[in-house]
Tab-separated table of C-alpha atoms in Angstrom:
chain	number	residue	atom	x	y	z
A	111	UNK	CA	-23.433	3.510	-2.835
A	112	UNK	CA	-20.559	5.590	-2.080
A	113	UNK	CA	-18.109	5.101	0.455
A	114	UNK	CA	-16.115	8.327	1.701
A	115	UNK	CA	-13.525	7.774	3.973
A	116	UNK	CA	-11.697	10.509	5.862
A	117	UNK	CA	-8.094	10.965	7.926
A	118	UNK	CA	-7.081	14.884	9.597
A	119	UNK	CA	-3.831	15.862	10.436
A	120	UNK	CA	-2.639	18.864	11.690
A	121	UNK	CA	0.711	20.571	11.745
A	122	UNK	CA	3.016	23.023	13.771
A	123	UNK	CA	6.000	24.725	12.787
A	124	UNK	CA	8.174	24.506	10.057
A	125	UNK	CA	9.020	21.650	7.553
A	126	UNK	CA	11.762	20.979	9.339
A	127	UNK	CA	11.649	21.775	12.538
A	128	UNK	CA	7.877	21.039	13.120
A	129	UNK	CA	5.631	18.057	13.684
A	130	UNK	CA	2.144	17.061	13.515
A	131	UNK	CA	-0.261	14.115	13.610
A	132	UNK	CA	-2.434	12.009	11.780
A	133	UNK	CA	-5.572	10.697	12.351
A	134	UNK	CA	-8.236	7.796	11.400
A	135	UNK	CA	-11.082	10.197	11.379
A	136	UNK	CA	-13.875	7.485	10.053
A	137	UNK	CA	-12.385	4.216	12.240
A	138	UNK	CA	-11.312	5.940	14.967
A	139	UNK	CA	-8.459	3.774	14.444
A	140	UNK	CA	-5.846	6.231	16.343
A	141	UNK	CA	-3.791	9.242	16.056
A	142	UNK	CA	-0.278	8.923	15.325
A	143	UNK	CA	2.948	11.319	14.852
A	144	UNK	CA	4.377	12.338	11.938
A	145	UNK	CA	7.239	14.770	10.906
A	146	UNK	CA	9.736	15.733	8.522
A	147	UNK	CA	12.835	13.644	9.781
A	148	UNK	CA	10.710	10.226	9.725
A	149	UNK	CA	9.525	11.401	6.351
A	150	UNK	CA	12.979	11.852	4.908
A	151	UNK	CA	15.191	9.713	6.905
A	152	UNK	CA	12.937	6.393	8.118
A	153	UNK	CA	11.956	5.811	11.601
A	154	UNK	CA	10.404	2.902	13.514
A	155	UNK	CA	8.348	5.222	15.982
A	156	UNK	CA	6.603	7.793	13.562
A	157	UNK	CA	4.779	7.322	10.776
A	158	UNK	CA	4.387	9.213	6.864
A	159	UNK	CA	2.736	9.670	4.331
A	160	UNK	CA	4.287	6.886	2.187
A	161	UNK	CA	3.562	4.132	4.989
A	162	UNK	CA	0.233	5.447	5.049
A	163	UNK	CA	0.015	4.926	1.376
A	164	UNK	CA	1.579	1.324	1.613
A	165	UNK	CA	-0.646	0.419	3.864
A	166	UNK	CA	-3.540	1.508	1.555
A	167	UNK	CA	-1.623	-0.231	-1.501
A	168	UNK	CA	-1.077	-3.211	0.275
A	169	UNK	CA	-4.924	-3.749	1.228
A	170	UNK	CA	-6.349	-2.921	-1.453
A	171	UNK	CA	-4.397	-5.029	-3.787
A	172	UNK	CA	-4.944	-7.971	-1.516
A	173	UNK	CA	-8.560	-7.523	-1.739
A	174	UNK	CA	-8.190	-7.465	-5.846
A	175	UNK	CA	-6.066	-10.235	-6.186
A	176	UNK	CA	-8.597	-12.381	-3.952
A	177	UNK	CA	-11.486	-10.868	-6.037
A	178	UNK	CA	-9.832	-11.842	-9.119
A	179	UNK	CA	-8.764	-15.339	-7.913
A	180	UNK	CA	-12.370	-16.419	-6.458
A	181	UNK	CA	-13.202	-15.101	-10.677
A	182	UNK	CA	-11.288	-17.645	-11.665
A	183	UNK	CA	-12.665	-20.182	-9.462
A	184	UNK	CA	-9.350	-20.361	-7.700
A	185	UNK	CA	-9.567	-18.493	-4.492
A	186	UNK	CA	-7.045	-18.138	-2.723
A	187	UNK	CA	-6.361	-19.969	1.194
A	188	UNK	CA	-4.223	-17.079	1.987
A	189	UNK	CA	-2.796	-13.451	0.178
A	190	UNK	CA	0.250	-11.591	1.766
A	191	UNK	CA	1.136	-8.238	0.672
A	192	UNK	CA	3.549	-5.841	1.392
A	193	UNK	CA	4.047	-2.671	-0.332
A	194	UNK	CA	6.768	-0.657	-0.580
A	195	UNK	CA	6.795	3.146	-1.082
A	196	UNK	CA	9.629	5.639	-1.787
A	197	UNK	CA	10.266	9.131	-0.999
A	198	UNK	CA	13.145	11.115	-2.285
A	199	UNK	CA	13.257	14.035	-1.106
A	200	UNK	CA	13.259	16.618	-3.414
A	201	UNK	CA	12.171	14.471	-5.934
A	202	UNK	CA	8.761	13.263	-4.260
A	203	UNK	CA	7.314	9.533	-4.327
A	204	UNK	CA	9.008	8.187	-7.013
A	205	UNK	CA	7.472	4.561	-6.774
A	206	UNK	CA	5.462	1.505	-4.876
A	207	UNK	CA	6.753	-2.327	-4.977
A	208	UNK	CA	4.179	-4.737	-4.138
A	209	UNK	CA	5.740	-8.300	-2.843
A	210	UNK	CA	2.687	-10.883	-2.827
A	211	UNK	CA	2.520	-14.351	-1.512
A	212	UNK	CA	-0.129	-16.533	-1.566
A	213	UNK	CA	-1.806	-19.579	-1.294
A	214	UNK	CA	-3.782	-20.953	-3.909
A	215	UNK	CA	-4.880	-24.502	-4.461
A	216	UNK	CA	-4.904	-25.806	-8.185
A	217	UNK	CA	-3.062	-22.526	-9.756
A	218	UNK	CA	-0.317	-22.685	-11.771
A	219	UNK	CA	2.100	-20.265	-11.310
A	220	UNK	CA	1.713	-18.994	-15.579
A	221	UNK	CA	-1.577	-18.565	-14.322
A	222	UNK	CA	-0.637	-16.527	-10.987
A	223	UNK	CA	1.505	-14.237	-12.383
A	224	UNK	CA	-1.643	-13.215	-15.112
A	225	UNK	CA	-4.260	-12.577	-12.428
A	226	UNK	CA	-1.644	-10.396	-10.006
A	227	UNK	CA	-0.825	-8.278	-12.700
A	228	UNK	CA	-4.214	-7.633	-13.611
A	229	UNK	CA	-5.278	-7.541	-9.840
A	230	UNK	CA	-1.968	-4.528	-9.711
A	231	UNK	CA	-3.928	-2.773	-12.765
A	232	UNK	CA	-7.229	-3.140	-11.995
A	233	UNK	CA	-6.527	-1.875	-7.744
A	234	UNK	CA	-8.344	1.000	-7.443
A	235	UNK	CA	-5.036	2.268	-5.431
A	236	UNK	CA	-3.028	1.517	-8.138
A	237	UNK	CA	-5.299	3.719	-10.310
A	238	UNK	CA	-4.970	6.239	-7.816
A	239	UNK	CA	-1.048	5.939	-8.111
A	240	UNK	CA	-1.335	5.862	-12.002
A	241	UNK	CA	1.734	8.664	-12.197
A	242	UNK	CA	4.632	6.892	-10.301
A	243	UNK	CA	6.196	3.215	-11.203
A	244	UNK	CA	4.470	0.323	-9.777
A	245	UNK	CA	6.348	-2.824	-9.519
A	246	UNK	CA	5.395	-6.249	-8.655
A	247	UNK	CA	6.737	-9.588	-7.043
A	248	UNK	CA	4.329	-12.630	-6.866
A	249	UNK	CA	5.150	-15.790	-5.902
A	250	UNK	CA	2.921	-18.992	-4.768
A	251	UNK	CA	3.510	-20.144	-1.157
C-alpha cells in the first residue's frame, strides 16, 4: 500500500529579503525557519531545502544498504550516513555525497563497496535525484 508523506511551508516577502517556514505535516515532527541567506550562505540556526534533502538521502540510503546487507546474509551491527548536498546559487543543486560507515561482521571490504553502490542505485532517493551527481564514500568501521 501506498505511503504519502507530506511537509507545508509558507513564505513572506521577497527572495531575498523574506523568510518562511517548514513543516513536518504527517509526523508532526516540528516547524522550522528557512530563508534565502541560510539557503545561499550556510547557517547553523535555519534550515533549507538541501539539508532537508540530505536528511532524506541519508535515511533512505541507510535503510537500502541494511536491506541489501541482511540479502546477503551479512547484516550489518551498525550503518552511518551522512549526506552531503550542494547549492550554487544560480546554478541550483548541483550534487549529493553520501559518506557511509558501517559495521558488518564477516564482509570483506571488495564485497562492501559492491552492495553500497548498488544500495546508492537502487535508494529510492537516489532515483528521485537521478539528474544531479551522486557520489559515494564507504568504508567498514
Amino acid at each position: 500500500m501506498p505511503v504519502t508523506s507530506e511537509a507545508a511551508s509558507t513564505w513572506t516577502g521577497s527572495l531575498m529579503e523574506g523568510s518562511g517556514t517548514v513543516a513536518f505535516s504527517s509526523s508532526h515532527l516540528g516547524t522550522f525557519p528557512i530563508n534565502w541567506k541560510a539557503r545561499s550562505e550556510g547557517s547553523d540556526t535555519t534550515t533549507t531545502p538541501e539539508e532537508l534533502i540530505a536528511a532524506a538521502h541519508a535515511s533512505c540510503f541507510s535503510m537500502a544498504l541494511s536491506h541489501a546487507l541482511a540479502e546477503n546474509g551479512t547484516p550489518p551491527e551498525r550503518v552511518n550516513t551522512t549526506a552531503s548536498v550542494t547549492f550554487k546559487p544560480g546554478v541550483g543543486i548541483t550534487g549529493s555525497h553520501l559518506n557511509v560507515n558501517a559495521t558488518v561482521p564477516n564482509l570483506t571490504p571488495e564485497a562492501f563497496q559492491e552492495i553500497a553502490n548498488g544500495a546508492k542505485t537502487g535508494c529510492p532517493v537516489s532515483q528521485a535525484l537521478s539528474g544531479i551527481d551522486i557520489t559515494l564514500e564507504a568504508t567498514l568501521a
